[in-house]
XYZ file of C-alpha atoms in Angstrom:
77
model
C 162.926 -33.187 49.179
C 160.373 -31.302 51.350
C 161.182 -28.353 50.358
C 158.782 -26.657 48.800
C 155.934 -28.310 49.958
C 152.651 -26.931 51.526
C 153.244 -25.865 55.057
C 149.990 -26.908 55.833
C 150.370 -29.842 54.460
C 153.098 -30.896 56.252
C 151.516 -30.038 59.319
C 149.411 -32.617 58.495
C 151.890 -35.121 57.737
C 153.391 -34.768 60.910
C 150.576 -35.377 63.134
C 151.771 -38.855 64.428
C 148.974 -38.974 67.015
C 146.195 -38.501 64.007
C 147.806 -40.719 61.781
C 148.002 -43.355 64.748
C 144.249 -43.254 65.370
C 142.978 -42.947 61.401
C 145.942 -44.259 59.085
C 143.334 -44.585 56.161
C 141.476 -41.612 56.612
C 144.296 -39.305 57.521
C 146.076 -40.285 54.172
C 142.733 -39.823 52.076
C 143.001 -36.263 53.854
C 147.010 -35.194 52.890
C 145.903 -36.755 49.595
C 143.190 -34.921 49.019
C 145.399 -31.638 50.611
C 148.252 -32.598 48.193
C 145.606 -32.517 44.794
C 144.401 -29.242 46.322
C 147.542 -27.799 45.962
C 148.638 -28.771 42.728
C 145.156 -27.435 41.381
C 145.978 -24.096 42.673
C 149.655 -24.310 41.612
C 151.136 -24.464 45.078
C 153.059 -27.854 43.944
C 154.038 -29.328 40.573
C 153.881 -32.485 39.192
C 156.833 -33.512 40.641
C 155.604 -32.158 44.003
C 152.374 -33.174 43.724
C 154.055 -37.161 43.232
C 156.389 -36.346 45.821
C 153.516 -35.874 48.469
C 151.390 -38.402 47.558
C 154.247 -40.567 48.125
C 154.679 -39.102 51.147
C 151.123 -39.601 52.187
C 151.183 -43.144 50.925
C 154.870 -43.766 53.452
C 153.214 -42.049 56.854
C 149.817 -44.842 56.174
C 152.227 -47.115 56.294
C 154.702 -46.322 58.732
C 150.898 -46.417 61.000
C 149.529 -48.934 60.064
C 152.730 -50.793 60.368
C 153.140 -49.625 64.643
C 149.308 -50.380 64.527
C 150.565 -53.769 64.281
C 153.379 -53.493 66.450
C 151.422 -51.757 69.406
C 148.967 -55.306 69.070
C 151.581 -57.886 69.192
C 153.339 -55.718 72.142
C 149.941 -55.881 74.029
C 149.080 -58.789 73.594
C 152.583 -60.100 74.298
C 151.985 -58.188 77.738
C 148.733 -60.716 79.112
């Protein structure tokens, strides 16, 4: 599934601390990197679609974990 995707993009995708600190910003970076890779013909249309889906999934993952962290912190008070 992730075969053939640019290694720099995969490294950004796997940077969980950056995703957690700025989910929207990091997703925007991932999307821009995906479009750039597509323009350079590093990925085809299918690869671009896959990268954009992963970027959105990563953003949602980070937002969900952020919300869960706030709930857990609130419960500890």
